[in-house]
mmCIF file of C-alpha atoms in Angstrom:
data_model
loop_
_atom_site.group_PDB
_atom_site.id
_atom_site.type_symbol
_atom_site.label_atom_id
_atom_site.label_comp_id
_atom_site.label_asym_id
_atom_site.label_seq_id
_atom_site.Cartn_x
_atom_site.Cartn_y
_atom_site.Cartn_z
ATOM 1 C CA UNK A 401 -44.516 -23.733 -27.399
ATOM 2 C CA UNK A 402 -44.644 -26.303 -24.561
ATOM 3 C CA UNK A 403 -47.612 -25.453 -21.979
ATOM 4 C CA UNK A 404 -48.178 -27.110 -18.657
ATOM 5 C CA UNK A 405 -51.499 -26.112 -17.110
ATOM 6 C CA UNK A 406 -51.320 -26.105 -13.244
ATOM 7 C CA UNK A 407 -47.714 -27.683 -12.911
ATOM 8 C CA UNK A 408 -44.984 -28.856 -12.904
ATOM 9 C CA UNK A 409 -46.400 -30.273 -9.733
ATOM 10 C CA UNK A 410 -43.266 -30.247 -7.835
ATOM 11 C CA UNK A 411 -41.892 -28.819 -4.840
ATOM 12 C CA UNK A 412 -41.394 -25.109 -5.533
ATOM 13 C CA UNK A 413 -39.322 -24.510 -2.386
ATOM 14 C CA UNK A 414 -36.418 -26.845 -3.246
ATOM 15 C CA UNK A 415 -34.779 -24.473 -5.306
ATOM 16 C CA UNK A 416 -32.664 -27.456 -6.561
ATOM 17 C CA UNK A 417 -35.085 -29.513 -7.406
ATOM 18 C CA UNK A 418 -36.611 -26.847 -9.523
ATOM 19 C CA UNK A 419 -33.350 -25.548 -11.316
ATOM 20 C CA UNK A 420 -33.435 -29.083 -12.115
ATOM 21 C CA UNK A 421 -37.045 -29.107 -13.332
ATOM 22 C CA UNK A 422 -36.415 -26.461 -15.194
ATOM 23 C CA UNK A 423 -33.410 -27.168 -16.960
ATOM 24 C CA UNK A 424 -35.001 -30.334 -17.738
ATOM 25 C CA UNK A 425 -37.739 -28.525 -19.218
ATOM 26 C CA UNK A 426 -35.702 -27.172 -21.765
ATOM 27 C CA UNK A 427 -33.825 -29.460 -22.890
ATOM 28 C CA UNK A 428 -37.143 -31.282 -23.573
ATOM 29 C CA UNK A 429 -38.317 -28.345 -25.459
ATOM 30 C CA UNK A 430 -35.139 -27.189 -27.339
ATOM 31 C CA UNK A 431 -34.972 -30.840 -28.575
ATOM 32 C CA UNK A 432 -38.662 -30.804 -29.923
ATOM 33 C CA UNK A 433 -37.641 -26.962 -31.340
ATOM 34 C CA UNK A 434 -39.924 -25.289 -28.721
ATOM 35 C CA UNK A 435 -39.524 -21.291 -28.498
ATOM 36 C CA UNK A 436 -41.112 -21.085 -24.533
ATOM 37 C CA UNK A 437 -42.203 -23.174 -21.824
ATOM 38 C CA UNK A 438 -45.578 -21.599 -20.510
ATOM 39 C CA UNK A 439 -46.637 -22.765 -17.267
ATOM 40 C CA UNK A 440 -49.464 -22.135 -14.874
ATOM 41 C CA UNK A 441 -48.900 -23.798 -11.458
ATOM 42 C CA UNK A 442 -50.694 -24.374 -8.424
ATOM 43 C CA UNK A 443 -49.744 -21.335 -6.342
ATOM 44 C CA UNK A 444 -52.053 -19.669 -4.698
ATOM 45 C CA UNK A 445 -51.626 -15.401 -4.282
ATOM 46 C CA UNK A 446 -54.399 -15.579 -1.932
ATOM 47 C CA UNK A 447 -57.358 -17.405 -0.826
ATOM 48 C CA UNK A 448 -60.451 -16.530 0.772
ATOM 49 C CA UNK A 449 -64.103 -16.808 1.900
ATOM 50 C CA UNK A 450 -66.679 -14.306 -0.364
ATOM 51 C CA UNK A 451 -66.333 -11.109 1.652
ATOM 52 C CA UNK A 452 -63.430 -12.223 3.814
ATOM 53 C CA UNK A 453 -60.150 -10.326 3.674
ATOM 54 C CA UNK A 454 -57.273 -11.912 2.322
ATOM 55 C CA UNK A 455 -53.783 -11.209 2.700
ATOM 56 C CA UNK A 456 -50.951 -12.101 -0.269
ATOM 57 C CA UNK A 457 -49.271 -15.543 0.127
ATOM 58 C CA UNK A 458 -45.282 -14.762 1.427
ATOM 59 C CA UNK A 459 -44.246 -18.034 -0.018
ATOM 60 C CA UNK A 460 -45.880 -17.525 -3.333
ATOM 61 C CA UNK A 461 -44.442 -14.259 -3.922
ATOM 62 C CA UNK A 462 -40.540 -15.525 -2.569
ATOM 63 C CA UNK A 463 -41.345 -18.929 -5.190
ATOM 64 C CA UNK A 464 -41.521 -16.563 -7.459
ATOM 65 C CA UNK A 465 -38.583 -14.250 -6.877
ATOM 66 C CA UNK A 466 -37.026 -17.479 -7.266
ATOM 67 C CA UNK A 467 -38.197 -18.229 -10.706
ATOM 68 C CA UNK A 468 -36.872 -14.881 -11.751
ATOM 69 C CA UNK A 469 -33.455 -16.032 -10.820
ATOM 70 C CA UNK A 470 -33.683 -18.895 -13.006
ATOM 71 C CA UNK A 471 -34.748 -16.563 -16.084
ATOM 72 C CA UNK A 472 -38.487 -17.077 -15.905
ATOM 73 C CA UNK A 473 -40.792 -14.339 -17.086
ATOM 74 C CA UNK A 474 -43.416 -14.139 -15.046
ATOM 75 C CA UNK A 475 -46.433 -12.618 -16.558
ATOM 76 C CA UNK A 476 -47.796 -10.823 -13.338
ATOM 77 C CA UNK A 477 -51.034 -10.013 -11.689
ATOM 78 C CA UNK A 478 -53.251 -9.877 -14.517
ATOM 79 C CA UNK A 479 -56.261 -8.179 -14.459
ATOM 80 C CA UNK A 480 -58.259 -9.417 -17.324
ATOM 81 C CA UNK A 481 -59.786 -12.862 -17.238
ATOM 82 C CA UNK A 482 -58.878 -13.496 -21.107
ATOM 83 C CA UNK A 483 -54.883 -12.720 -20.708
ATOM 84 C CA UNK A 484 -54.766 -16.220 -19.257
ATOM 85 C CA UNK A 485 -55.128 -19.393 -20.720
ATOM 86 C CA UNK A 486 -56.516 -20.808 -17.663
ATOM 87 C CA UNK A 487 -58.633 -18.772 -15.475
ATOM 88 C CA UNK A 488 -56.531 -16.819 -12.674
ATOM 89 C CA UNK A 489 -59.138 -16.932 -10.055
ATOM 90 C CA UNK A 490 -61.798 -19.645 -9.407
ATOM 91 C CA UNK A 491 -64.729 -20.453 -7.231
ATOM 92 C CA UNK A 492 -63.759 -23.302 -5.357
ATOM 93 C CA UNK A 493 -66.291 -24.693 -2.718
ATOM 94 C CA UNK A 494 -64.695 -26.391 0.675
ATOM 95 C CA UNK A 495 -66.890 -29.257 2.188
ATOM 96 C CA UNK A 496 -67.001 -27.840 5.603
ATOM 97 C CA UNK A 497 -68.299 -24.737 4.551
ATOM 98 C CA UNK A 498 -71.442 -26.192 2.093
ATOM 99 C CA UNK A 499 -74.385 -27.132 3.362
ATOM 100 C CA UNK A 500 -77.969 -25.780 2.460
ATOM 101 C CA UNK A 501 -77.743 -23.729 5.844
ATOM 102 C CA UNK A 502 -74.982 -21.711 4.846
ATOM 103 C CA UNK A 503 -76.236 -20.823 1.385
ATOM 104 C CA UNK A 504 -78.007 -17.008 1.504
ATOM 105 C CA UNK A 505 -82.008 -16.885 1.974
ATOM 106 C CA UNK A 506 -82.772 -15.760 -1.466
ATOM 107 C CA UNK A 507 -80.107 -19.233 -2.717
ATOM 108 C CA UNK A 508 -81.905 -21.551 -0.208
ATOM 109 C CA UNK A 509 -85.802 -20.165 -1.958
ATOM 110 C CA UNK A 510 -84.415 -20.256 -5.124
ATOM 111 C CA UNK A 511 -83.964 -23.641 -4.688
ATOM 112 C CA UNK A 512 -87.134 -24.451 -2.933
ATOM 113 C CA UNK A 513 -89.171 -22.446 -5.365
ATOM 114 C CA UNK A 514 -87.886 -24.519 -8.386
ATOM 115 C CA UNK A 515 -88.870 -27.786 -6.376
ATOM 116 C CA UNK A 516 -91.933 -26.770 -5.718
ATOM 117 C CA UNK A 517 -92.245 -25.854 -9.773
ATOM 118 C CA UNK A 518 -91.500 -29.657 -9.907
ATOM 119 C CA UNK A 519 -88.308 -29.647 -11.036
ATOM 120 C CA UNK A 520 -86.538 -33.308 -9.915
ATOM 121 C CA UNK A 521 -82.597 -33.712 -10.842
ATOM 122 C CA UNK A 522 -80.880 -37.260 -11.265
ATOM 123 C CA UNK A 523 -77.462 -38.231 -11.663
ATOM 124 C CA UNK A 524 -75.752 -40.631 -14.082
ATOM 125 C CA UNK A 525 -72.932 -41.071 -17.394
ATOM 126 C CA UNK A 526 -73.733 -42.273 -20.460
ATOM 127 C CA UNK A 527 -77.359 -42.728 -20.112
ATOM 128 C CA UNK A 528 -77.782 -39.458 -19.679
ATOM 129 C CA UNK A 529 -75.243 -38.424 -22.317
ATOM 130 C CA UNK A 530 -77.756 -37.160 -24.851
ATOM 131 C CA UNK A 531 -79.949 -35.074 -22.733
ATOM 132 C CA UNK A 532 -76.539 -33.577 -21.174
ATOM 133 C CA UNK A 533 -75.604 -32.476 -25.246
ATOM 134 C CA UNK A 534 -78.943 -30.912 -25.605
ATOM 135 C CA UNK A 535 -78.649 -28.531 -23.232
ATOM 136 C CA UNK A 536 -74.854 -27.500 -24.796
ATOM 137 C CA UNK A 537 -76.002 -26.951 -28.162
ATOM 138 C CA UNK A 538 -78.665 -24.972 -25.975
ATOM 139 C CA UNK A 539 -75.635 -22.938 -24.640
ATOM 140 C CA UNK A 540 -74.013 -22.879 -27.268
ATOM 141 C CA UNK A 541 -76.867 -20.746 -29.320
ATOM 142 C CA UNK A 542 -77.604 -18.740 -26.070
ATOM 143 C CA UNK A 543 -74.283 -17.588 -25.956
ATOM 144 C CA UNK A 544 -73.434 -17.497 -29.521
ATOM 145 C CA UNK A 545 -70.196 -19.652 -28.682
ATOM 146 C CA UNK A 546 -68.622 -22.628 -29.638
ATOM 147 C CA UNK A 547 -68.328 -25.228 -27.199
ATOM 148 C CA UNK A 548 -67.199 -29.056 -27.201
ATOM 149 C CA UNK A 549 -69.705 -32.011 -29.411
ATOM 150 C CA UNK A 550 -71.165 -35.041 -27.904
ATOM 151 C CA UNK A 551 -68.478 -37.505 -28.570
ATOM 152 C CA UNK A 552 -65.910 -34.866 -26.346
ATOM 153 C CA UNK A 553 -68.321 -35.771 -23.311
ATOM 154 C CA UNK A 554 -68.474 -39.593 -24.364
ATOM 155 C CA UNK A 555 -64.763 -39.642 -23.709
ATOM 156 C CA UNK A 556 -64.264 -38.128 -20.542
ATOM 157 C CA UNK A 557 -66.873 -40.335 -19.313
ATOM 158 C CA UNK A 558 -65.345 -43.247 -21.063
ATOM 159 C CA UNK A 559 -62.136 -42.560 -19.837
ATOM 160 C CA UNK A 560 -63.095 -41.682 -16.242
ATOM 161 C CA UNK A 561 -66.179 -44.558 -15.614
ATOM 162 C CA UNK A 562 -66.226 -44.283 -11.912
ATOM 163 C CA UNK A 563 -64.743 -40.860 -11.660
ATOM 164 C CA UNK A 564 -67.416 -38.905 -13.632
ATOM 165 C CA UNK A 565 -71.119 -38.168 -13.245
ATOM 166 C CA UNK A 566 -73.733 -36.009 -15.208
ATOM 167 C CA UNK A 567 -75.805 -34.203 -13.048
ATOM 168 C CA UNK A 568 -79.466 -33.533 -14.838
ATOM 169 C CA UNK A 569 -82.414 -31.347 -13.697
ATOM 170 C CA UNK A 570 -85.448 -32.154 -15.845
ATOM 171 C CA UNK A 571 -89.482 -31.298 -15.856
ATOM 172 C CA UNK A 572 -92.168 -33.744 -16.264
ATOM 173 C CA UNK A 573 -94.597 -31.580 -18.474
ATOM 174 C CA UNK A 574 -97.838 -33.777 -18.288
ATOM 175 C CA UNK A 575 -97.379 -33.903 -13.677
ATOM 176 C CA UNK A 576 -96.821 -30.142 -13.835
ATOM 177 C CA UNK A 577 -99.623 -29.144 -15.925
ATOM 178 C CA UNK A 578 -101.770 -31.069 -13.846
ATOM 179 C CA UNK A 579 -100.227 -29.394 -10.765
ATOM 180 C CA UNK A 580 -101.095 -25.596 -12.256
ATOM 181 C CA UNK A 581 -104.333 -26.797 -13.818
ATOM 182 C CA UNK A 582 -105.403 -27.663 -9.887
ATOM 183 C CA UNK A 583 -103.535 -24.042 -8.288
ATOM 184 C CA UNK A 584 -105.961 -22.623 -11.424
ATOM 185 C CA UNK A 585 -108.794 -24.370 -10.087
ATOM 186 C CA UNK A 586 -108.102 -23.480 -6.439
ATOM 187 C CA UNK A 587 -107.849 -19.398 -7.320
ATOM 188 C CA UNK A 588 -110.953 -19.083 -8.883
ATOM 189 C CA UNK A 589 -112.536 -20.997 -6.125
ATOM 190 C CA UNK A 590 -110.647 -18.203 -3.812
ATOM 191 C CA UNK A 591 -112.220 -15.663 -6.253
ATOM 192 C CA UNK A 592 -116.086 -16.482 -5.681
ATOM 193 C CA UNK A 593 -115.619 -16.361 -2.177
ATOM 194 C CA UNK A 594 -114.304 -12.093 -2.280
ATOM 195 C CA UNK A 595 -117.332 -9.975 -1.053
ATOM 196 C CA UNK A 596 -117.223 -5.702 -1.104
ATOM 197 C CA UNK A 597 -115.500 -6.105 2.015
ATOM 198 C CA UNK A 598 -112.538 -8.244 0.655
ATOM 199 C CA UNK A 599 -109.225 -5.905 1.210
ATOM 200 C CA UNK A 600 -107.969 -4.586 -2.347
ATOM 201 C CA UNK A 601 -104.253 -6.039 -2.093
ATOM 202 C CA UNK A 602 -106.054 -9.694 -1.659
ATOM 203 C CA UNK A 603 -107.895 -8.998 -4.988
ATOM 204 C CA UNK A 604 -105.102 -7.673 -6.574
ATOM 205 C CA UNK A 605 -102.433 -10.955 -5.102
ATOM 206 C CA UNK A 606 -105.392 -13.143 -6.703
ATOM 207 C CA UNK A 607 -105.243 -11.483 -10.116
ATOM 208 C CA UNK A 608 -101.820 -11.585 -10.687
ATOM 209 C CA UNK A 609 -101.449 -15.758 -9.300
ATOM 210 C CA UNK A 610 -104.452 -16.105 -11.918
ATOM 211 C CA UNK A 611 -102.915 -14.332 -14.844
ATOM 212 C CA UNK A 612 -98.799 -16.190 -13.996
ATOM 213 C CA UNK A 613 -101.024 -19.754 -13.899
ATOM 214 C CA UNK A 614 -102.578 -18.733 -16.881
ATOM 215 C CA UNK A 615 -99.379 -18.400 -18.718
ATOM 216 C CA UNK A 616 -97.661 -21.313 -17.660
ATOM 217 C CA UNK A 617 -100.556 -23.500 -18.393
ATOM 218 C CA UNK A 618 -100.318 -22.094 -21.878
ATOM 219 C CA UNK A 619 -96.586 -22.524 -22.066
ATOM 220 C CA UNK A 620 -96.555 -26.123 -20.983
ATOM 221 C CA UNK A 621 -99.633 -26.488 -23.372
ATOM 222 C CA UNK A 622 -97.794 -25.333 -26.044
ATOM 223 C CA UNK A 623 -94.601 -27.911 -25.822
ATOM 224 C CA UNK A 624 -96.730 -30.967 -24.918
ATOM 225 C CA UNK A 625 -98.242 -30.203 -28.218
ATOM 226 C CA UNK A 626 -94.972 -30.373 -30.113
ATOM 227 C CA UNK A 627 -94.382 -33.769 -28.193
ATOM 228 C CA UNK A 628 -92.535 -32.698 -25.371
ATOM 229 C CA UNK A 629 -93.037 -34.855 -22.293
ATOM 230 C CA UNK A 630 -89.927 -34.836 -19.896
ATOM 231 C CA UNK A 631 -87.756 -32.195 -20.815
ATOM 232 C CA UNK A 632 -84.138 -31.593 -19.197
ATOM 233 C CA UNK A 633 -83.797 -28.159 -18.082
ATOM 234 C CA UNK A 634 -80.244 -28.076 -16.829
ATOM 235 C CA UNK A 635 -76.773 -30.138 -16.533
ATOM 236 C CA UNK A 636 -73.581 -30.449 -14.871
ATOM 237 C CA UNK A 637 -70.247 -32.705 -15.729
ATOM 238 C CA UNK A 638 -67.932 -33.514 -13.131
ATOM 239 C CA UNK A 639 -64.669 -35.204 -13.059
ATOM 240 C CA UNK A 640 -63.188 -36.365 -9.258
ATOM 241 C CA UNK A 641 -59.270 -36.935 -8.618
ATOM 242 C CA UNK A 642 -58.390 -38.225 -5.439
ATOM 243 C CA UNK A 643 -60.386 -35.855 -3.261
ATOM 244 C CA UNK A 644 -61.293 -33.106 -5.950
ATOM 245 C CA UNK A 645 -64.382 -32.630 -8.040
ATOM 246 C CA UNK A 646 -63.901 -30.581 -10.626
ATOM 247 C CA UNK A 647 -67.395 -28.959 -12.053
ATOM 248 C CA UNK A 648 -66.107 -28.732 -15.802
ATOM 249 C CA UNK A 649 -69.120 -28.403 -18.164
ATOM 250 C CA UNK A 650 -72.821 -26.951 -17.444
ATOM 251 C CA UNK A 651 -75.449 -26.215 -20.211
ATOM 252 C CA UNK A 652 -79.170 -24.979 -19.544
ATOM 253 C CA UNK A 653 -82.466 -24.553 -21.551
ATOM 254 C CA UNK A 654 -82.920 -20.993 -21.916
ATOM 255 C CA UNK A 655 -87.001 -21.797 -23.218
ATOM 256 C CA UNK A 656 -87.078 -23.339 -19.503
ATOM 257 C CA UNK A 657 -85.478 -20.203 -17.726
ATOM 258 C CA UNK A 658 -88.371 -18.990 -15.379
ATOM 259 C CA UNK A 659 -88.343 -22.566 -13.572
ATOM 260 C CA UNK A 660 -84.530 -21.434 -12.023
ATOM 261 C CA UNK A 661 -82.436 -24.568 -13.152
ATOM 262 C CA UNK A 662 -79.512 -23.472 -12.846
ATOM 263 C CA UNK A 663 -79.123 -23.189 -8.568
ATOM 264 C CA UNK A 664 -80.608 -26.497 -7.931
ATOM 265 C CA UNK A 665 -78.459 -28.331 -10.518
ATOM 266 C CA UNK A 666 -75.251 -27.301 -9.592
ATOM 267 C CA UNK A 667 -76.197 -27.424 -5.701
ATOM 268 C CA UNK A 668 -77.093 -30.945 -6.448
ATOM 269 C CA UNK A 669 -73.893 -31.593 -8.528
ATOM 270 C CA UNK A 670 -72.077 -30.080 -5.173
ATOM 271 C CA UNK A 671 -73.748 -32.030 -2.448
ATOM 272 C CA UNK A 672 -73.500 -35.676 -4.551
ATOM 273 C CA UNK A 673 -69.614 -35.062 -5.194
ATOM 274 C CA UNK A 674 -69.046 -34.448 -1.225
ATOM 275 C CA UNK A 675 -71.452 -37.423 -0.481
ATOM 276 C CA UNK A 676 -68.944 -39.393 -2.986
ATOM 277 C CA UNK A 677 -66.056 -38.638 -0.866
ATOM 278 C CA UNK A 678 -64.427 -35.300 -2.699
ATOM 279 C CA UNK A 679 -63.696 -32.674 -0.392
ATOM 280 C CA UNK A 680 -63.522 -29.607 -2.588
ATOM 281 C CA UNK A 681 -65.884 -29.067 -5.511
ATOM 282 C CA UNK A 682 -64.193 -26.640 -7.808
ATOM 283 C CA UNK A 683 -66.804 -24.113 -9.516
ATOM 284 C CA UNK A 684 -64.281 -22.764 -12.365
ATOM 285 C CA UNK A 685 -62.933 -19.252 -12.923
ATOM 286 C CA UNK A 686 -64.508 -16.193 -12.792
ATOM 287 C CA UNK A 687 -63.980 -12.663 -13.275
ATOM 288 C CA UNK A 688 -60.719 -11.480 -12.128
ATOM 289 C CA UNK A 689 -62.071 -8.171 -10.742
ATOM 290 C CA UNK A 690 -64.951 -10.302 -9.094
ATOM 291 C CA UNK A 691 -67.548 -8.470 -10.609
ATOM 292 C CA UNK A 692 -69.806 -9.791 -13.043
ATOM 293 C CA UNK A 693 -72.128 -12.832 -14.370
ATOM 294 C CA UNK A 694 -69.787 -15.420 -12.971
ATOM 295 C CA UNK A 695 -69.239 -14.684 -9.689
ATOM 296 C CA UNK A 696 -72.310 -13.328 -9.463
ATOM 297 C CA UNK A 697 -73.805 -16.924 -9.763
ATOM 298 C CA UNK A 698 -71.151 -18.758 -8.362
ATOM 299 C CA UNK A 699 -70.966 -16.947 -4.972
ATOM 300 C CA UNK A 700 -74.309 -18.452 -4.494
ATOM 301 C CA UNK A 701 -72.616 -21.667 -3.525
ATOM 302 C CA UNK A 702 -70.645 -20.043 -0.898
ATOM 303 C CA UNK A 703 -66.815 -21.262 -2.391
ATOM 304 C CA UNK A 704 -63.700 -19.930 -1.499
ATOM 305 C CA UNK A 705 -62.189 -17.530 -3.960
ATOM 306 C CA UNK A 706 -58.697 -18.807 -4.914
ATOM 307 C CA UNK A 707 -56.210 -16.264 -7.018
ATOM 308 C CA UNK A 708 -53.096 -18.189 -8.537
ATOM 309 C CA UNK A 709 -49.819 -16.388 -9.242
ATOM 310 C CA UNK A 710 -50.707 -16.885 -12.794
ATOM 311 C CA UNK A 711 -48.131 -17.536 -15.965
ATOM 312 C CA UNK A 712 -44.852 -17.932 -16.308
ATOM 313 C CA UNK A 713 -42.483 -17.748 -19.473
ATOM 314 C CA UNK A 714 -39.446 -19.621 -20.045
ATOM 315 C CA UNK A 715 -37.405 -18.762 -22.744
ATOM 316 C CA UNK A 716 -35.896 -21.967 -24.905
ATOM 317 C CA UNK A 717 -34.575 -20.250 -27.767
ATOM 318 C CA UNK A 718 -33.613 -16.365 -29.005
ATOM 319 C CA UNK A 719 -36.748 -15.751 -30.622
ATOM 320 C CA UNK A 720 -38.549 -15.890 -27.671
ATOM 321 C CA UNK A 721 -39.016 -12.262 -27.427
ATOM 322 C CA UNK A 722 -40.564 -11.929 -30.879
ATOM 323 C CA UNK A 723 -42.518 -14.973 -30.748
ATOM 324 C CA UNK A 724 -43.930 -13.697 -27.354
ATOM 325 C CA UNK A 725 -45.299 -10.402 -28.775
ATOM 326 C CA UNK A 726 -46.914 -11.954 -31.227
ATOM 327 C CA UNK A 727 -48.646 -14.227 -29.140
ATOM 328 C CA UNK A 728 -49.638 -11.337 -27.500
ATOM 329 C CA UNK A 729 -51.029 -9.843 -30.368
ATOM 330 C CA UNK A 730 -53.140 -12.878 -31.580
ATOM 331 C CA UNK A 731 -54.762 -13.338 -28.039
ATOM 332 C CA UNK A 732 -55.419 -9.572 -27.912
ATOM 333 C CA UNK A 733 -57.318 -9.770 -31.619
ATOM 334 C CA UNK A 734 -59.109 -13.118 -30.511
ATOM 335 C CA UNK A 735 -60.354 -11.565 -27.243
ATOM 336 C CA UNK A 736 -62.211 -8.613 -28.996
#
């Protein structure tokens, strides 16, 4: 099988120029005993703000018509997120329409809340290479999934040197201990100064600050004493073309999840790739029926939701049909 993610990049509306394409295609394939050309271009169905209406792309749906008349299956609509090799609907966030501002109240104290914890992010490649494979083999437990090694990210940044960043959140253990260690100190104070006329929901506020200080002082306790010191919490890696920023890998300490990594990192990643020049800062897919953990996080970010046309078959040789279903069948057993 020959597969061309998000292309042929060509003009889909000279229909000559894409019989062309196309027959080239299968020559190309045919000679190198190909069954099908699967492809996956860059036409958009619909796109739209989170919450906006959207209304089907005309010239998308007549491109495809097209393709029909050239013999190309076209796979359809699909509903499930795993029918496609690449993800049929993404979170992609605009420039214009990111800023902190614009982000909901509960994103914008999220973020705020997770400063104030102490978290600090920095961006870099290599050097932060091995902090940036921590937190995927973190992942990769915490979802019980197999995801790409060290040397993977080594050569995208090798390749890309001045087109790539990592973008790391970490915690400096010993400053934040000494931080809670001082609120601790402060609430007790607060404490001797309650008298019998003190109102009940100021005791009870106090109590419960106390006993969440308490806990974190033991749980940063606990990992300075096993020699942590600065410890990355989460990270982004992002790959730019022309003016595109592409947020492709993201891995987070699960041990670290109450300081709320995760919306500061990749608001950071999002803010440094527009202050590099990019003018869209693609999220990834999510969820086709937009409901669930994906764009549930990602809609954070305010992006617009972009639905491509999806697949498309092209038959090289007579056993396309067979060869097709059981394709079908293998992704099917994989996906359970």
């Amino acid at each position: 099988m020959f597969y061309i993610p998000r292309g042929p990049v060509i003009d889909y509306e000279d229909k000559e120029l894409l019989k062309f394409v196309l027959l080239t295609l299968k020559k190309l394939a045919k000679k190198s005993h190909a069954i099908m050309v699967k492809f996956d271009p860059s036409l958009f169905i619909s796109r739209g703000l989170i919450d906006q209406e959207t209304v089907q792309n005309s010239m998308t749906l007549a491109i495809v018509e097209e393709l029909k008349k050239n013999k190309v299956y076209w796979t359809g609509l699909t509903k499930d997120m795993a029918e496609n090799i690449q993800p049929r609907f993404q979170a992609n966030i605009h420039k214009e329409n990111f800023s902190l501002d614009q982000l909901s109240k509960s994103t914008r104290q999220a973020i705020r809340t997770a400063r104030n914890k102490g978290l600090e992010v920095k961006f870099g490649g290599l050097d932060l290479l091995d902090d940036f494979s921590f937190l995927m083999k973190k992942t990769e437990s915490r979802k019980n999934i197999s995801l790409r090694g060290k040397d993977y990210y080594q050569k995208l940044l090798d390749t890309y040197p001045d087109h790539s960043f990592i973008t790391l959140s970490f915690l400096n253990l010993p400053n934040r201990l000494k931080e809670v260690e001082q609120q601790f100190e402060k609430n007790l104070k607060t404490e001797q100064k309650f008298t019998d006329k003190t109102k009940e929901g100021k005791i009870k506020e106090n109590q419960q600050e106390r006993k969440r200080l308490k806990e974190e002082i033991s749980f940063l306790k606990n990992h300075i004493d096993r020699g942590d010191s600065i410890v990355p919490l989460s990270g982004t890696l992002t790959i730019e073309f022309g003016k595109t920023s592409e947020n492709l890998y993201a891995g987070m300490n699960e041990e670290f999840r109450h300081y709320q990594p995760a919306i500061p990192t990749w608001f950071e990643t999002a803010q440094h790739s527009f202050e590099r020049g990019a003018e869209t800062h693609n999220m990834g897919g999510i969820e086709n029926n937009l409901e669930g953990g994906l764009i549930s996080f990602k809609s954070k970010f305010n992006p617009t939701i972009e639905e491509f046309a999806g697949e498309f078959n092209y038959p090289t040789s007579s056993l396309y049909f067979l060869f097709n279903l059981a394709y079908k069948i293998r992704k099917k057993l994989r996906s359970i």
